[in-house]
Amino acid sequence: MVFNAIPKGFKTTHEEIGTGKPAVVFVYDPNFTVSNAQTEQMNEARSQIGDTALFLIARVGSPTGEEFRSRYRANSAEILLFSPSGQLLERDRAVRSAGNIIQWVQSASANTGGDAK
């Protein structure tokens, strides 16, 4: 049932982080209503900026999602921004608007690394 709740078009694997594009990763929890709203905003941002960034999901309860959460100490409904080189730059709580995500990605494109805020 949880598999059906995940929005289509988002990869749930994370090996592409650090491969030359900024990455936006959302910790998707089907128990939180903000999860759908956040993925809608991510879809809107992706439709505007195309493939200049990665838009990924870390699904709560899945092996890859739990590994991601553990590695980055990420909570449900958190959205994380990674630099093109794979450094965690920033994190925020959902819901972040499409416009804010686009600004985030643009700032990450100019950043080669750093610490999470």
PDB file of C-alpha atoms in Angstrom:
ATOM      1  CA  MET A   1       0.000   0.000   0.000  1.00  0.00           C
ATOM      2  CA  VAL A   2       2.775   2.463   0.834  1.00  0.00           C
ATOM      3  CA  PHE A   3       4.301   1.898  -2.596  1.00  0.00           C
ATOM      4  CA  ASN A   4       1.124   3.219  -4.218  1.00  0.00           C
ATOM      5  CA  ALA A   5       1.242   6.377  -2.108  1.00  0.00           C
ATOM      6  CA  ILE A   6       4.621   7.494  -3.413  1.00  0.00           C
ATOM      7  CA  PRO A   7       4.400  10.150  -6.102  1.00  0.00           C
ATOM      8  CA  LYS A   8       5.481   8.961  -9.514  1.00  0.00           C
ATOM      9  CA  GLY A   9       8.577  10.397 -11.125  1.00  0.00           C
ATOM     10  CA  PHE A  10      10.839  10.483  -8.091  1.00  0.00           C
ATOM     11  CA  LYS A  11      13.715   8.080  -7.640  1.00  0.00           C
ATOM     12  CA  THR A  12      13.996   6.526  -4.202  1.00  0.00           C
ATOM     13  CA  THR A  13      17.686   5.696  -4.544  1.00  0.00           C
ATOM     14  CA  HIS A  14      20.412   8.146  -3.695  1.00  0.00           C
ATOM     15  CA  GLU A  15      23.579   7.048  -5.479  1.00  0.00           C
ATOM     16  CA  GLU A  16      23.301  10.018  -7.858  1.00  0.00           C
ATOM     17  CA  ILE A  17      23.985  12.516  -5.057  1.00  0.00           C
ATOM     18  CA  GLY A  18      27.394  14.037  -5.715  1.00  0.00           C
ATOM     19  CA  THR A  19      27.516  13.273  -9.440  1.00  0.00           C
ATOM     20  CA  GLY A  20      27.720  16.875 -10.644  1.00  0.00           C
ATOM     21  CA  LYS A  21      24.200  18.234 -10.100  1.00  0.00           C
ATOM     22  CA  PRO A  22      22.594  19.751  -7.025  1.00  0.00           C
ATOM     23  CA  ALA A  23      20.232  17.290  -5.360  1.00  0.00           C
ATOM     24  CA  VAL A  24      17.011  17.965  -3.486  1.00  0.00           C
ATOM     25  CA  VAL A  25      15.979  15.022  -1.316  1.00  0.00           C
ATOM     26  CA  PHE A  26      12.656  14.932   0.482  1.00  0.00           C
ATOM     27  CA  VAL A  27      12.023  12.515   3.348  1.00  0.00           C
ATOM     28  CA  TYR A  28       8.616  11.280   2.249  1.00  0.00           C
ATOM     29  CA  ASP A  29       6.358   9.999   5.004  1.00  0.00           C
ATOM     30  CA  PRO A  30       2.903   8.875   3.831  1.00  0.00           C
ATOM     31  CA  ASN A  31       1.585   9.508   7.350  1.00  0.00           C
ATOM     32  CA  PHE A  32       2.150  13.259   6.975  1.00  0.00           C
ATOM     33  CA  THR A  33      -0.179  15.268   4.766  1.00  0.00           C
ATOM     34  CA  VAL A  34       2.608  17.728   3.961  1.00  0.00           C
ATOM     35  CA  SER A  35       4.392  14.970   2.042  1.00  0.00           C
ATOM     36  CA  ASN A  36       2.039  15.248  -0.927  1.00  0.00           C
ATOM     37  CA  ALA A  37       2.138  19.037  -0.864  1.00  0.00           C
ATOM     38  CA  GLN A  38       5.944  19.004  -0.825  1.00  0.00           C
ATOM     39  CA  THR A  39       6.225  16.598  -3.739  1.00  0.00           C
ATOM     40  CA  GLU A  40       3.821  18.813  -5.719  1.00  0.00           C
ATOM     41  CA  GLN A  41       6.132  21.775  -5.107  1.00  0.00           C
ATOM     42  CA  MET A  42       9.147  19.668  -6.116  1.00  0.00           C
ATOM     43  CA  ASN A  43       7.365  18.669  -9.338  1.00  0.00           C
ATOM     44  CA  GLU A  44       6.631  22.328 -10.078  1.00  0.00           C
ATOM     45  CA  ALA A  45      10.273  23.304  -9.471  1.00  0.00           C
ATOM     46  CA  ARG A  46      11.483  20.422 -11.640  1.00  0.00           C
ATOM     47  CA  SER A  47       9.141  21.443 -14.462  1.00  0.00           C
ATOM     48  CA  GLN A  48      10.671  24.939 -14.412  1.00  0.00           C
ATOM     49  CA  ILE A  49      14.365  24.070 -14.151  1.00  0.00           C
ATOM     50  CA  GLY A  50      14.423  20.736 -15.950  1.00  0.00           C
ATOM     51  CA  ASP A  51      17.277  18.342 -15.404  1.00  0.00           C
ATOM     52  CA  THR A  52      19.695  20.862 -13.891  1.00  0.00           C
ATOM     53  CA  ALA A  53      19.101  19.249 -10.493  1.00  0.00           C
ATOM     54  CA  LEU A  54      18.151  15.885  -9.051  1.00  0.00           C
ATOM     55  CA  PHE A  55      14.840  15.530  -7.248  1.00  0.00           C
ATOM     56  CA  LEU A  56      14.812  12.449  -5.036  1.00  0.00           C
ATOM     57  CA  ILE A  57      12.693  10.868  -2.320  1.00  0.00           C
ATOM     58  CA  ALA A  58      13.855   9.080   0.827  1.00  0.00           C
ATOM     59  CA  ARG A  59      10.794   7.026   1.713  1.00  0.00           C
ATOM     60  CA  VAL A  60      10.244   6.414   5.432  1.00  0.00           C
ATOM     61  CA  GLY A  61      10.186   2.683   6.126  1.00  0.00           C
ATOM     62  CA  SER A  62      12.049   1.578   3.005  1.00  0.00           C
ATOM     63  CA  PRO A  63      15.592   0.205   3.341  1.00  0.00           C
ATOM     64  CA  THR A  64      17.129   2.951   1.180  1.00  0.00           C
ATOM     65  CA  GLY A  65      15.031   5.629   2.862  1.00  0.00           C
ATOM     66  CA  GLU A  66      16.011   4.499   6.348  1.00  0.00           C
ATOM     67  CA  GLU A  67      19.683   4.296   5.335  1.00  0.00           C
ATOM     68  CA  PHE A  68      19.481   7.867   4.032  1.00  0.00           C
ATOM     69  CA  ARG A  69      17.718   9.073   7.191  1.00  0.00           C
ATOM     70  CA  SER A  70      20.334   7.449   9.401  1.00  0.00           C
ATOM     71  CA  ARG A  71      23.286   8.754   7.403  1.00  0.00           C
ATOM     72  CA  TYR A  72      22.050  12.368   7.380  1.00  0.00           C
ATOM     73  CA  ARG A  73      20.040  12.285  10.628  1.00  0.00           C
ATOM     74  CA  ALA A  74      17.005  13.347   8.627  1.00  0.00           C
ATOM     75  CA  ASN A  75      13.501  13.446  10.035  1.00  0.00           C
ATOM     76  CA  SER A  76      10.188  12.777   8.353  1.00  0.00           C
ATOM     77  CA  ALA A  77       8.998  15.640   6.137  1.00  0.00           C
ATOM     78  CA  GLU A  78      12.457  17.195   5.976  1.00  0.00           C
ATOM     79  CA  ILE A  79      13.908  18.433   2.694  1.00  0.00           C
ATOM     80  CA  LEU A  80      17.675  18.444   2.179  1.00  0.00           C
ATOM     81  CA  LEU A  81      19.844  20.228  -0.370  1.00  0.00           C
ATOM     82  CA  PHE A  82      23.134  18.783  -1.600  1.00  0.00           C
ATOM     83  CA  SER A  83      25.832  20.500  -3.633  1.00  0.00           C
ATOM     84  CA  PRO A  84      26.894  19.096  -7.023  1.00  0.00           C
ATOM     85  CA  SER A  85      29.806  17.419  -5.211  1.00  0.00           C
ATOM     86  CA  GLY A  86      27.465  15.766  -2.681  1.00  0.00           C
ATOM     87  CA  GLN A  87      27.977  17.965   0.373  1.00  0.00           C
ATOM     88  CA  LEU A  88      24.898  18.555   2.506  1.00  0.00           C
ATOM     89  CA  LEU A  89      24.339  22.307   2.309  1.00  0.00           C
ATOM     90  CA  GLU A  90      21.026  22.930   3.992  1.00  0.00           C
ATOM     91  CA  ARG A  91      17.888  21.313   5.358  1.00  0.00           C
ATOM     92  CA  ASP A  92      14.409  22.595   6.049  1.00  0.00           C
ATOM     93  CA  ARG A  93      10.968  21.358   7.058  1.00  0.00           C
ATOM     94  CA  ALA A  94       8.251  20.831   4.477  1.00  0.00           C
ATOM     95  CA  VAL A  95       6.561  22.609   2.786  1.00  0.00           C
ATOM     96  CA  ARG A  96       9.110  24.600   0.807  1.00  0.00           C
ATOM     97  CA  SER A  97       7.612  26.363  -2.235  1.00  0.00           C
ATOM     98  CA  ALA A  98       8.694  25.677  -5.815  1.00  0.00           C
ATOM     99  CA  GLY A  99      10.182  29.183  -6.027  1.00  0.00           C
ATOM    100  CA  ASN A 100      12.213  28.630  -2.866  1.00  0.00           C
ATOM    101  CA  ILE A 101      13.410  25.252  -4.141  1.00  0.00           C
ATOM    102  CA  ILE A 102      14.551  26.855  -7.402  1.00  0.00           C
ATOM    103  CA  GLN A 103      16.475  29.540  -5.494  1.00  0.00           C
ATOM    104  CA  TRP A 104      17.971  26.822  -3.306  1.00  0.00           C
ATOM    105  CA  VAL A 105      19.128  24.834  -6.342  1.00  0.00           C
ATOM    106  CA  GLN A 106      20.607  27.931  -7.976  1.00  0.00           C
ATOM    107  CA  SER A 107      22.597  28.713  -4.833  1.00  0.00           C
ATOM    108  CA  ALA A 108      23.785  25.099  -4.646  1.00  0.00           C
ATOM    109  CA  SER A 109      24.966  25.238  -8.262  1.00  0.00           C
ATOM    110  CA  ALA A 110      27.419  27.950  -7.246  1.00  0.00           C
ATOM    111  CA  ASN A 111      28.472  26.144  -4.062  1.00  0.00           C
ATOM    112  CA  THR A 112      31.075  23.398  -3.992  1.00  0.00           C
ATOM    113  CA  GLY A 113      30.430  22.261  -0.446  1.00  0.00           C
ATOM    114  CA  GLY A 114      29.791  23.365   3.099  1.00  0.00           C
ATOM    115  CA  ASP A 115      28.040  22.485   6.259  1.00  0.00           C
ATOM    116  CA  ALA A 116      24.326  22.025   6.692  1.00  0.00           C
ATOM    117  CA  LYS A 117      22.512  24.984   8.191  1.00  0.00           C
TER     118      LYS A 117
END
